[in-house]
PDB file of C-alpha atoms in Angstrom:
ATOM      1  CA  ALA A   1      -1.127  -3.243   6.088  1.00 89.00           C
ATOM      2  CA  LEU A   2       2.626  -3.059   5.415  1.00 90.00           C
ATOM      3  CA  TYR A   3       3.449  -5.697   8.013  1.00 89.00           C
ATOM      4  CA  LYS A   4       1.085  -8.134   6.306  1.00 88.00           C
ATOM      5  CA  ALA A   5       2.110  -7.233   2.751  1.00 88.00           C
ATOM      6  CA  ALA A   6       5.827  -7.628   3.545  1.00 89.00           C
ATOM      7  CA  MET A   7       5.249 -11.177   4.869  1.00 87.00           C
ATOM      8  CA  SER A   8       8.362 -11.011   7.050  1.00 89.00           C
ATOM      9  CA  GLU A   9       8.546 -11.563  10.788  1.00 89.00           C
ATOM     10  CA  GLY A  10      10.269  -9.171  13.163  1.00 90.00           C
ATOM     11  CA  LEU A  11       9.877  -5.910  11.249  1.00 91.00           C
ATOM     12  CA  ASP A  12      10.523  -2.791  13.299  1.00 93.00           C
ATOM     13  CA  PHE A  13       8.389   0.146  12.168  1.00 92.00           C
ATOM     14  CA  ALA A  14      10.976   2.794  13.075  1.00 93.00           C
ATOM     15  CA  LYS A  15      13.906   0.916  11.560  1.00 94.00           C
ATOM     16  CA  ASP A  16      12.517  -1.107   8.637  1.00 95.00           C
ATOM     17  CA  ILE A  17       9.525   0.848   7.283  1.00 94.00           C
ATOM     18  CA  ALA A  18       9.558   4.236   5.571  1.00 95.00           C
ATOM     19  CA  ILE A  19       6.284   5.815   4.487  1.00 95.00           C
ATOM     20  CA  ARG A  20       7.189   8.152   1.653  1.00 95.00           C
ATOM     21  CA  SER A  21       3.692   9.536   1.051  1.00 94.00           C
ATOM     22  CA  LEU A  22       0.227   8.906   2.430  1.00 92.00           C
ATOM     23  CA  PRO A  23      -2.628   8.140   0.063  1.00 92.00           C
ATOM     24  CA  LYS A  24      -5.587  10.449  -0.398  1.00 89.00           C
ATOM     25  CA  LEU A  25      -8.773   8.951   0.967  1.00 88.00           C
ATOM     26  CA  GLY A  26     -10.634   7.207  -1.840  1.00 82.00           C
ATOM     27  CA  PRO A  27     -14.119   5.746  -1.961  1.00 76.00           C
ATOM     28  CA  ALA A  28     -14.769   2.145  -1.044  1.00 72.00           C
ATOM     29  CA  VAL A  29     -15.893   0.450  -4.216  1.00 66.00           C
ATOM     30  CA  PRO A  30     -16.943  -3.197  -4.475  1.00 53.00           C
ATOM     31  CA  VAL A  31     -15.368  -3.574  -7.933  1.00 59.00           C
ATOM     32  CA  TYR A  32     -12.013  -2.497  -9.321  1.00 63.00           C
ATOM     33  CA  ASP A  33     -11.946   0.986 -10.864  1.00 67.00           C
ATOM     34  CA  LYS A  34      -8.553   1.805 -12.415  1.00 69.00           C
ATOM     35  CA  SER A  35      -8.985   5.548 -11.727  1.00 67.00           C
ATOM     36  CA  GLU A  36      -8.986   4.889  -7.969  1.00 65.00           C
ATOM     37  CA  PHE A  37      -5.420   3.562  -8.204  1.00 67.00           C
ATOM     38  CA  ASP A  38      -4.137   6.639 -10.024  1.00 72.00           C
ATOM     39  CA  PRO A  39      -0.698   7.686  -8.658  1.00 73.00           C
ATOM     40  CA  ILE A  40      -2.242  11.002  -7.593  1.00 76.00           C
ATOM     41  CA  ARG A  41      -4.441   9.137  -5.079  1.00 82.00           C
ATOM     42  CA  THR A  42      -2.066   6.431  -3.891  1.00 88.00           C
ATOM     43  CA  GLY A  43       0.759   6.620  -1.376  1.00 92.00           C
ATOM     44  CA  GLU A  44       4.158   4.967  -1.313  1.00 94.00           C
ATOM     45  CA  ALA A  45       6.147   3.050   1.291  1.00 95.00           C
ATOM     46  CA  VAL A  46       9.423   1.151   1.405  1.00 95.00           C
ATOM     47  CA  VAL A  47      10.144  -1.849   3.625  1.00 94.00           C
ATOM     48  CA  CYS A  48      13.746  -2.979   4.212  1.00 94.00           C
ATOM     49  CA  ILE A  49      14.171  -6.707   4.700  1.00 91.00           C
ATOM     50  CA  ASP A  50      17.674  -8.116   5.088  1.00 90.00           C
ATOM     51  CA  GLY A  51      19.189  -5.011   3.502  1.00 91.00           C
ATOM     52  CA  ARG A  52      16.911  -5.109   0.438  1.00 92.00           C
ATOM     53  CA  GLU A  53      14.266  -2.480  -0.313  1.00 94.00           C
ATOM     54  CA  PHE A  54      10.753  -3.521  -1.284  1.00 92.00           C
ATOM     55  CA  HIS A  55       8.410  -0.833  -2.618  1.00 93.00           C
ATOM     56  CA  PHE A  56       4.703  -0.807  -1.846  1.00 93.00           C
ATOM     57  CA  VAL A  57       1.747   1.218  -3.060  1.00 91.00           C
ATOM     58  CA  LEU A  58      -0.796   2.358  -0.445  1.00 92.00           C
ATOM     59  CA  TYR A  59      -4.504   2.897  -1.011  1.00 89.00           C
ATOM     60  CA  SER A  60      -6.933   4.081   1.696  1.00 90.00           C
ATOM     61  CA  TYR A  61     -10.707   4.334   1.870  1.00 88.00           C
ATOM     62  CA  GLU A  62     -13.360   4.857   4.516  1.00 87.00           C
ATOM     63  CA  SER A  63     -15.629   1.991   5.522  1.00 86.00           C
ATOM     64  CA  GLU A  64     -18.259   2.268   8.262  1.00 88.00           C
ATOM     65  CA  GLY A  65     -16.419   5.142   9.943  1.00 88.00           C
ATOM     66  CA  ASN A  66     -12.997   3.465   9.809  1.00 91.00           C
ATOM     67  CA  ILE A  67     -10.086   4.131   7.476  1.00 92.00           C
ATOM     68  CA  VAL A  68      -8.854   0.986   5.746  1.00 91.00           C
ATOM     69  CA  THR A  69      -5.428   0.975   4.085  1.00 91.00           C
ATOM     70  CA  LEU A  70      -4.269  -1.583   1.546  1.00 89.00           C
ATOM     71  CA  ALA A  71      -0.587  -2.125   0.791  1.00 91.00           C
ATOM     72  CA  TYR A  72       0.551  -4.010  -2.276  1.00 87.00           C
ATOM     73  CA  SER A  73       3.671  -4.444  -4.320  1.00 85.00           C
ATOM     74  CA  PRO A  74       3.344  -3.259  -7.915  1.00 72.00           C
ATOM     75  CA  ARG A  75       5.794  -6.046  -8.860  1.00 71.00           C
ATOM     76  CA  CYS A  76       3.423  -8.809  -7.783  1.00 69.00           C
ATOM     77  CA  ALA A  77      -0.059  -7.274  -7.802  1.00 57.00           C
ATOM     78  CA  LYS A  78      -1.857  -6.948 -11.094  1.00 57.00           C
ATOM     79  CA  PHE A  79      -5.229  -5.349 -11.457  1.00 52.00           C
ATOM     80  CA  GLY A  80      -7.345  -5.686 -14.601  1.00 46.00           C
ATOM     81  CA  SER A  81      -6.146  -3.928 -17.706  1.00 43.00           C
TER      82      SER A  81
END
């Protein structure tokens, strides 16, 4: 999820990506529920691109026996108020 969210080619997981905390597993919901994106449930990661740090929020849920993780930047993603 971080590779896609960072939109930058050539990222090296060991060198460029730091997962600061993993998210707690949340339910898969078809509509946005603000409580699911509470900081207590979400995780945090940092991606370094050309010496600059970009912060991402992580959210995970289970779907059909698989764990799905979303990564988004709080600076560009806006969920309903």
